[in-house]
Short mmCIF file of C-alpha atoms in Angstrom, two decimals:
data_model
loop_
_atom_site.label_atom_id
_atom_site.label_comp_id
_atom_site.label_asym_id
_atom_site.label_seq_id
_atom_site.Cartn_x
_atom_site.Cartn_y
_atom_site.Cartn_z
CA MET A 1 27.36 -27.35 -0.75
CA ASN A 2 26.40 -23.90 0.49
CA ARG A 3 23.06 -22.22 -0.23
CA ARG A 4 24.03 -20.43 -3.43
CA ASP A 5 25.46 -23.52 -4.96
CA ALA A 6 22.46 -25.54 -3.88
CA LEU A 7 20.25 -22.96 -5.51
CA LYS A 8 22.34 -23.06 -8.78
CA ALA A 9 22.25 -26.98 -8.57
CA ALA A 10 18.48 -26.87 -8.50
CA GLY A 11 18.50 -24.68 -11.57
CA LEU A 12 16.72 -21.81 -9.78
CA ALA A 13 19.22 -19.32 -9.37
CA GLY A 14 18.64 -16.07 -11.36
CA ALA A 15 20.97 -14.64 -14.04
CA ALA A 16 21.39 -11.12 -15.14
CA LEU A 17 18.14 -9.77 -16.66
CA SER A 18 17.70 -8.29 -20.00
CA THR A 19 17.27 -4.52 -19.76
CA GLY A 20 14.49 -4.36 -22.42
CA ALA A 21 11.04 -6.05 -22.63
CA VAL A 22 10.99 -8.91 -25.07
CA SER A 23 8.19 -10.47 -26.92
CA VAL A 24 6.80 -13.48 -25.31
CA CYS A 25 6.83 -16.76 -27.45
CA ALA A 26 5.69 -19.98 -25.89
CA VAL A 27 7.60 -23.18 -26.44
CA ALA A 28 4.77 -24.94 -28.36
CA ALA A 29 3.81 -28.48 -28.68
CA PRO A 30 3.77 -29.94 -32.18
CA VAL A 31 0.82 -28.15 -34.02
CA ASP A 32 -1.16 -31.38 -34.90
CA ALA A 33 -0.70 -32.63 -31.17
CA MET A 34 -1.96 -29.42 -29.81
CA GLU A 35 -4.95 -29.25 -32.17
CA ASP A 36 -5.97 -32.69 -31.15
CA LEU A 37 -5.67 -31.90 -27.48
CA VAL A 38 -7.63 -28.67 -27.95
CA ALA A 39 -10.31 -30.56 -29.75
CA ALA A 40 -10.57 -33.18 -27.08
CA ALA A 41 -10.61 -30.85 -24.26
CA LYS A 42 -13.44 -28.81 -25.99
CA ALA A 43 -15.28 -31.96 -26.29
CA GLU A 44 -15.15 -32.56 -22.62
CA GLY A 45 -16.20 -29.05 -22.12
CA GLN A 46 -15.23 -28.42 -18.67
CA LEU A 47 -12.12 -28.29 -16.23
CA THR A 48 -12.52 -28.45 -12.43
CA VAL A 49 -9.79 -26.97 -10.44
CA ILE A 50 -9.22 -26.60 -6.58
CA ALA A 51 -7.61 -24.29 -4.16
CA LEU A 52 -6.68 -21.58 -6.58
CA PRO A 53 -7.42 -18.03 -5.02
CA ARG A 54 -7.92 -15.54 -7.77
CA ASP A 55 -5.71 -13.04 -5.97
CA TRP A 56 -2.88 -15.75 -5.56
CA CYS A 57 -0.16 -15.56 -8.29
CA GLU A 58 -2.50 -13.95 -10.83
CA TYR A 59 -4.74 -16.97 -10.87
CA GLY A 60 -7.77 -14.90 -11.62
CA VAL A 61 -6.23 -13.71 -14.77
CA VAL A 62 -4.91 -17.08 -15.75
CA ILE A 63 -8.29 -18.67 -15.26
CA ASP A 64 -10.15 -15.99 -17.19
CA GLY A 65 -7.53 -16.13 -19.97
CA PHE A 66 -7.82 -20.05 -20.31
CA LYS A 67 -11.64 -19.68 -20.46
CA ALA A 68 -11.36 -17.03 -23.08
CA ARG A 69 -8.92 -18.84 -25.27
CA TYR A 70 -10.47 -22.26 -25.26
CA GLY A 71 -14.12 -21.70 -24.45
CA LEU A 72 -14.13 -24.19 -21.53
CA THR A 73 -16.27 -23.83 -18.38
CA ILE A 74 -13.88 -23.80 -15.13
CA ASN A 75 -15.56 -25.17 -12.06
CA GLU A 76 -13.54 -23.51 -9.18
CA LEU A 77 -13.67 -25.50 -5.96
CA ARG A 78 -12.65 -24.26 -2.54
CA PRO A 79 -10.31 -21.41 -3.52
CA ASN A 80 -8.62 -21.31 -0.01
CA GLY A 81 -8.19 -25.15 0.34
CA SER A 82 -5.01 -26.68 1.62
CA SER A 83 -2.83 -29.25 -0.05
CA ALA A 84 -4.26 -31.88 2.34
CA ASP A 85 -7.78 -30.74 1.52
CA GLN A 86 -7.01 -31.28 -2.34
CA ILE A 87 -5.55 -34.78 -1.71
CA GLU A 88 -8.70 -35.63 0.18
CA ALA A 89 -10.76 -34.39 -2.74
CA ILE A 90 -9.07 -36.71 -5.00
CA ARG A 91 -9.68 -39.60 -2.61
CA ALA A 92 -13.25 -38.62 -2.26
CA GLY A 93 -13.72 -38.69 -6.17
CA ARG A 94 -12.33 -42.24 -6.62
CA ALA A 95 -15.83 -43.94 -6.36
CA LYS A 96 -17.84 -41.25 -8.04
CA THR A 97 -17.59 -38.41 -10.75
CA ASP A 98 -19.43 -35.08 -9.77
CA SER A 99 -18.87 -31.37 -9.65
CA GLN A 100 -16.67 -31.84 -6.51
CA THR A 101 -14.15 -34.08 -8.13
CA PRO A 102 -11.03 -32.01 -9.19
CA ASP A 103 -9.12 -32.65 -12.44
CA VAL A 104 -5.90 -31.00 -11.36
CA VAL A 105 -4.31 -29.74 -7.98
CA ASP A 106 -1.91 -27.21 -6.85
CA ILE A 107 0.01 -28.78 -3.88
CA GLY A 108 3.16 -28.71 -1.85
CA MET A 109 5.90 -30.93 -3.36
CA SER A 110 5.79 -33.57 -0.45
CA PHE A 111 2.08 -34.04 -0.74
CA ALA A 112 2.55 -34.69 -4.45
CA SER A 113 5.29 -37.39 -3.69
CA SER A 114 2.87 -39.22 -1.24
CA ALA A 115 -0.16 -38.77 -3.70
CA LYS A 116 1.93 -40.38 -6.44
CA GLU A 117 2.80 -43.31 -4.04
CA ASP A 118 -0.76 -43.82 -3.30
CA GLY A 119 -1.86 -43.99 -6.90
CA LEU A 120 -3.84 -40.73 -6.81
CA LEU A 121 -2.06 -38.93 -9.79
CA GLN A 122 -1.55 -39.50 -13.49
CA PRO A 123 1.71 -38.76 -15.54
CA TYR A 124 1.65 -36.02 -18.23
CA LYS A 125 4.77 -34.24 -19.46
CA VAL A 126 4.11 -30.64 -20.84
CA SER A 127 5.80 -29.63 -24.11
CA THR A 128 8.10 -27.20 -22.11
CA TRP A 129 9.09 -30.09 -19.77
CA ASP A 130 12.88 -29.87 -20.58
CA THR A 131 13.03 -26.33 -19.36
CA ILE A 132 11.87 -27.19 -15.84
CA PRO A 133 14.58 -27.77 -13.37
CA GLU A 134 15.20 -31.53 -12.68
CA ALA A 135 15.00 -30.99 -8.95
CA ALA A 136 11.57 -29.61 -9.31
CA LYS A 137 9.84 -32.44 -11.28
CA ASP A 138 9.06 -36.10 -10.91
CA ALA A 139 11.18 -38.05 -13.58
CA GLN A 140 8.03 -39.97 -14.68
CA GLY A 141 5.91 -36.93 -15.12
CA TYR A 142 3.47 -37.46 -12.16
CA TRP A 143 4.00 -33.91 -11.01
CA CYS A 144 6.22 -30.78 -11.72
CA GLY A 145 6.87 -27.55 -9.97
CA ARG A 146 4.95 -24.59 -11.16
CA TYR A 147 6.15 -21.75 -8.98
CA TYR A 148 7.92 -20.89 -5.74
CA GLY A 149 7.95 -18.22 -2.97
CA VAL A 150 9.53 -17.58 0.29
CA LEU A 151 7.98 -17.40 3.74
CA ALA A 152 7.74 -13.84 5.04
CA PHE A 153 6.14 -11.70 7.78
CA GLU A 154 2.93 -9.99 6.46
CA ILE A 155 2.45 -7.10 9.00
CA ASN A 156 -0.34 -4.64 9.59
CA ALA A 157 1.80 -1.52 9.91
CA ASP A 158 -1.22 0.51 11.31
CA LEU A 159 -1.12 -1.59 14.36
CA VAL A 160 2.45 -2.78 14.62
CA THR A 161 5.03 0.08 15.02
CA LYS A 162 8.39 -1.98 15.40
CA MET A 163 8.91 -4.24 12.50
CA PRO A 164 10.34 -7.72 13.18
CA GLN A 165 13.36 -8.47 11.16
CA ASP A 166 13.91 -12.07 11.91
CA TRP A 167 12.21 -15.05 13.49
CA ALA A 168 13.62 -14.56 16.99
CA ASP A 169 12.17 -10.95 17.02
CA LEU A 170 8.63 -12.65 17.12
CA ALA A 171 9.13 -13.74 20.68
CA ALA A 172 9.53 -10.14 21.91
CA PRO A 173 6.92 -8.85 24.44
CA GLU A 174 5.51 -6.30 22.17
CA TYR A 175 4.23 -8.92 19.98
CA ARG A 176 1.87 -10.65 22.50
CA ASN A 177 -1.28 -11.88 20.92
CA SER A 178 0.08 -10.97 17.40
CA VAL A 179 1.59 -13.75 15.38
CA GLY A 180 -0.51 -16.21 13.37
CA LEU A 181 -0.08 -18.89 10.80
CA ALA A 182 -2.08 -18.76 7.50
CA GLY A 183 -3.19 -22.38 7.57
CA ASN A 184 -4.00 -25.36 9.97
CA ILE A 185 -0.84 -27.37 10.85
CA SER A 186 -1.62 -30.04 8.03
CA SER A 187 -1.25 -27.31 5.38
CA ASN A 188 1.95 -26.99 3.47
CA GLN A 189 2.12 -23.34 4.16
CA ALA A 190 2.01 -23.96 7.89
CA VAL A 191 4.43 -26.79 7.83
CA GLN A 192 6.98 -24.84 5.86
CA SER A 193 6.41 -21.88 8.12
CA VAL A 194 7.38 -24.16 11.25
CA PHE A 195 10.22 -25.57 9.21
CA ALA A 196 11.59 -21.98 8.31
CA ALA A 197 11.48 -20.82 11.98
CA GLY A 198 13.34 -23.95 12.96
CA LEU A 199 15.86 -23.60 10.05
CA SER A 200 16.67 -20.06 11.58
CA ALA A 201 17.00 -21.53 15.13
CA ALA A 202 19.09 -24.42 13.98
CA LYS A 203 21.43 -22.05 11.94
CA GLY A 204 20.60 -23.58 8.58
CA ASP A 205 20.78 -27.35 9.82
CA VAL A 206 17.98 -28.87 7.75
CA GLU A 207 17.91 -32.12 9.70
CA GLU A 208 17.27 -30.27 12.84
CA ALA A 209 14.91 -27.56 11.45
CA ALA A 210 11.54 -29.35 12.07
CA ALA A 211 12.26 -30.10 15.88
CA GLN A 212 13.69 -26.65 16.42
CA GLY A 213 10.52 -25.19 14.72
CA LEU A 214 8.22 -26.85 17.05
CA LYS A 215 10.17 -25.63 20.02
CA PHE A 216 10.13 -22.11 18.57
CA PHE A 217 6.31 -22.21 18.19
CA ALA A 218 5.97 -23.72 21.68
CA ASN A 219 7.92 -20.80 23.14
CA LEU A 220 5.58 -18.35 21.27
CA ASN A 221 2.55 -20.01 22.53
CA GLU A 222 4.13 -20.04 26.16
CA LYS A 223 4.83 -16.32 25.90
CA GLY A 224 1.25 -15.71 24.62
CA ASN A 225 2.52 -14.25 21.33
CA PHE A 226 1.02 -16.97 19.19
CA VAL A 227 -2.61 -16.73 18.18
CA PRO A 228 -3.99 -20.32 17.41
CA ILE A 229 -6.39 -19.32 14.67
CA ILE A 230 -5.91 -19.79 10.98
CA GLY A 231 -5.02 -16.26 9.83
CA ASP A 232 -5.99 -14.62 6.70
CA THR A 233 -6.23 -11.09 5.23
CA ASN A 234 -9.35 -10.18 7.42
CA SER A 235 -7.73 -11.20 10.63
CA LEU A 236 -4.58 -9.30 9.65
CA ALA A 237 -6.57 -6.06 8.90
CA ASP A 238 -8.70 -6.13 11.95
CA GLY A 239 -5.95 -6.91 14.41
CA ARG A 240 -6.65 -10.61 15.36
CA THR A 241 -3.35 -11.59 13.69
CA PRO A 242 -1.54 -8.33 12.85
CA ILE A 243 1.67 -10.40 12.15
CA LEU A 244 1.00 -13.32 9.75
CA VAL A 245 3.68 -15.86 8.47
CA ARG A 246 2.79 -16.19 4.89
CA TRP A 247 4.03 -16.99 1.50
CA ASP A 248 5.48 -13.62 0.13
CA TYR A 249 3.37 -13.71 -2.99
CA LEU A 250 -0.02 -13.78 -1.01
CA ALA A 251 1.33 -10.94 1.37
CA LEU A 252 2.33 -8.72 -1.53
CA GLY A 253 -0.98 -9.35 -3.18
CA ASP A 254 -2.61 -8.22 0.05
CA ARG A 255 -0.50 -5.16 0.28
CA GLU A 256 -1.60 -4.08 -3.22
CA ARG A 257 -5.27 -4.85 -2.65
CA LEU A 258 -5.48 -3.06 0.64
CA ARG A 259 -3.43 0.02 -0.29
CA GLY A 260 -5.37 3.06 1.13
CA LYS A 261 -7.22 0.95 3.63
CA THR A 262 -4.57 -0.98 5.60
CA ARG A 263 -0.93 -0.27 5.57
CA ILE A 264 0.94 -3.64 5.05
CA GLU A 265 4.60 -4.16 5.28
CA VAL A 266 6.27 -7.43 4.04
CA ILE A 267 9.55 -8.41 5.73
CA ARG A 268 11.75 -11.12 4.44
CA PRO A 269 13.43 -12.72 7.50
CA ARG A 270 17.31 -12.38 7.75
CA THR A 271 17.80 -16.03 8.39
CA GLY A 272 15.72 -19.15 7.86
CA VAL A 273 14.63 -18.11 4.37
CA ALA A 274 12.78 -21.04 3.16
CA ALA A 275 11.54 -21.28 -0.50
CA GLY A 276 8.68 -23.57 -1.14
CA VAL A 277 7.85 -25.06 -4.46
CA TYR A 278 4.22 -25.62 -5.27
CA VAL A 279 3.52 -28.22 -7.90
CA GLN A 280 0.89 -29.26 -10.48
CA ALA A 281 -0.64 -32.60 -11.03
CA ILE A 282 -3.42 -34.32 -12.72
CA SER A 283 -5.72 -36.47 -10.63
CA ALA A 284 -5.72 -40.17 -11.49
CA TYR A 285 -9.58 -39.91 -11.39
CA ALA A 286 -9.79 -36.68 -13.43
CA PRO A 287 -13.46 -36.56 -15.00
CA HIS A 288 -11.84 -34.27 -17.77
CA PRO A 289 -8.43 -35.48 -18.46
CA ASN A 290 -7.78 -33.89 -21.81
CA ALA A 291 -8.84 -30.53 -20.31
CA ALA A 292 -6.58 -31.03 -17.54
CA ARG A 293 -3.54 -31.66 -20.07
CA LEU A 294 -4.58 -28.54 -21.91
CA TRP A 295 -4.60 -26.56 -18.60
CA MET A 296 -1.18 -27.89 -18.06
CA GLU A 297 0.24 -26.77 -21.32
CA TYR A 298 -1.37 -23.36 -20.80
CA LEU A 299 0.19 -22.99 -17.36
CA TYR A 300 3.73 -23.86 -18.45
CA SER A 301 3.84 -21.48 -21.49
CA ASP A 302 6.03 -18.39 -21.43
CA GLU A 303 2.87 -16.30 -21.41
CA VAL A 304 1.42 -17.80 -18.24
CA GLN A 305 4.80 -18.18 -16.46
CA ILE A 306 5.39 -14.43 -16.80
CA ALA A 307 1.95 -13.84 -15.54
CA LEU A 308 2.99 -15.62 -12.31
CA LEU A 309 5.95 -13.26 -12.01
CA LYS A 310 3.64 -10.29 -12.29
CA GLY A 311 1.68 -11.85 -9.45
CA HIS A 312 4.73 -11.81 -7.13
CA CYS A 313 5.50 -15.62 -7.72
CA TYR A 314 8.79 -16.90 -9.11
CA PRO A 315 7.55 -19.22 -11.95
CA ILE A 316 9.46 -22.55 -11.96
CA ARG A 317 10.75 -22.02 -15.49
CA PHE A 318 12.22 -18.47 -14.47
CA ALA A 319 15.94 -19.46 -15.14
CA ASP A 320 14.92 -20.47 -18.72
CA LEU A 321 12.89 -17.28 -19.29
CA VAL A 322 15.84 -15.17 -18.03
CA ARG A 323 18.36 -16.98 -20.34
CA ARG A 324 16.14 -16.25 -23.24
CA GLY A 325 15.62 -12.51 -22.27
CA SER A 326 11.94 -12.97 -21.78
CA VAL A 327 11.39 -11.48 -18.35
CA PRO A 328 9.80 -7.94 -18.16
CA VAL A 329 12.03 -5.26 -16.66
CA ASP A 330 9.66 -4.45 -13.80
CA TRP A 331 10.09 -7.68 -11.98
CA ARG A 332 12.69 -6.04 -9.58
CA GLU A 333 10.09 -3.41 -8.37
CA ARG A 334 7.49 -6.19 -7.95
CA LEU A 335 9.78 -8.33 -5.86
CA ARG A 336 11.78 -5.53 -4.12
CA HIS A 337 11.08 -7.12 -0.72
CA LEU A 338 13.66 -9.71 -1.65
CA ASP A 339 16.38 -6.98 -1.70
CA HIS A 340 17.83 -6.19 1.62
CA GLU A 341 20.25 -3.34 2.54
CA GLY A 342 23.65 -4.68 3.62
CA TYR A 343 22.84 -8.32 3.38
CA ASP A 344 21.74 -10.77 0.76
CA VAL A 345 20.28 -14.31 1.77
CA ASP A 346 19.68 -16.92 -0.91
CA PRO A 347 16.63 -18.99 -0.27
CA ILE A 348 17.04 -22.51 0.98
CA PHE A 349 15.27 -25.19 -1.23
CA PRO A 350 14.84 -28.16 0.97
CA ALA A 351 15.23 -31.50 -0.81
CA LEU A 352 12.15 -33.67 -1.16
CA LYS A 353 13.25 -36.07 1.52
CA ASP A 354 14.00 -33.27 3.86
CA GLN A 355 10.40 -31.83 3.42
CA GLU A 356 8.80 -35.25 3.86
CA ARG A 357 10.72 -35.73 7.10
CA ALA A 358 9.84 -32.25 8.31
CA ARG A 359 6.29 -32.69 7.58
CA ASP A 360 6.08 -35.95 9.52
CA VAL A 361 7.88 -34.42 12.55
CA ILE A 362 5.81 -31.27 12.50
CA THR A 363 2.30 -32.66 12.04
CA ASN A 364 2.83 -35.52 14.54
CA GLY A 365 4.68 -33.45 17.09
CA TRP A 366 2.69 -30.27 17.09
CA ASP A 367 -0.09 -31.20 19.67
CA ASP A 368 2.33 -32.62 22.22
CA ILE A 369 5.17 -30.05 21.95
CA VAL A 370 3.22 -26.76 21.06
CA GLY A 371 0.12 -27.90 22.86
CA VAL A 372 -2.51 -25.87 21.17
CA LYS A 373 -5.06 -26.44 18.35
CA VAL A 374 -4.81 -24.09 15.34
CA ARG A 375 -8.49 -23.39 14.77
CA CYS A 376 -10.61 -21.73 12.03
CA LEU A 377 -11.69 -18.31 12.68
CA PRO A 378 -14.97 -18.20 14.76
CA ALA A 379 -17.96 -16.52 13.09
CA ASP A 380 -18.85 -14.47 15.94
CA GLY A 381 -17.95 -13.85 19.62
CA TYR A 382 -14.75 -11.94 18.92
CA LEU A 383 -13.70 -10.34 22.20
CA GLY A 384 -10.42 -8.90 20.90
CA PRO A 385 -7.04 -10.45 20.20
CA VAL A 386 -6.26 -11.18 23.82
CA SER A 387 -9.16 -13.60 23.97
CA PHE A 388 -7.74 -15.93 21.38
CA ASN A 389 -4.52 -16.96 23.09
CA SER A 390 -5.95 -17.57 26.41
CA SER A 391 -9.42 -19.14 25.83
CA MET A 392 -8.51 -21.14 22.77
CA ALA A 393 -5.36 -22.44 24.19
CA SER A 394 -6.90 -23.67 27.47
CA GLY A 395 -9.69 -25.32 25.55
CA ALA A 396 -7.24 -27.14 23.26
CA ASN A 397 -5.43 -28.46 26.32
CA GLY A 398 -8.73 -29.83 27.92
CA SER A 399 -8.57 -27.32 30.92
#
């Protein structure tokens, strides 16, 4: 099966878009059922979410819209938390119920699968369940995809003059002390970044991608191009990680937010274009289970799925929205980085088993093969970008 066929089989390939804006109508649950759910959620009074940055996929707009519509308080935990952080937060909440216990999580698909096996999630199927592609949801309702993006190069164009066009370009001498990951190696974003780099090196061989990705980053580290800190918008802007491997929706959000301050380019690599599906799930120990279910209904409505698209993320119900002519016409402008002159690359959507295998290979093999710890940004003592690759790498290796 080629990439385009695989994409279609997953139900994620785009169709021709309507040329006119169409009013948005959510596929609603039965009126009585929704009224009962709203009443039960209001009685709980609160929802606790985790790892939802307000500048990520329009989450700020979504969160505020939910509060305004239903009058619930939303407790926002650790906006920049990783998938692993969220799973640990559920585990920590098993024996207690406090303000640090999340009701819902937003995690990578492989993390959701293992969390289900460990009994950390509870099933719930939203009213729009049938419009979610089969490949992007658990048949029993324990989790379902919410949005997807592709890994891209977010580049500080004020500091980097020659734009890398593909993964192999990142090994060039001009990118010394420049390339960073936007997460520690246990995060879904970092794992998928290594996988995508390896997918390019392995010429699309999914089974070899994880091993090749480790070799790729080992080479970057040996050349001094890899900066072993968890990169973010600040490290991109100040030059500590002027090239950041990041989900495209985060990179595009930075480009808009920093316009006039830092010139940012977002480059989709020519090969190894890996799409990552992030999923929603309800904790098995949710203190506010009805508020969690109402939140899920809200997230999977037409209204909020389109809000994701405006925030540069592909909503998981994108194909259904397109078929019904519900996608606003400006989506091409917002996602124009996906269109290349002279070539067109469909994203690869790794199967769940491939993601799980890749995560095991990458997280278990990173220390031995790449040989450097990816650390949090230090609070002080910054001596310029060159200091990171030398001092932090030597410290990680015990020398």
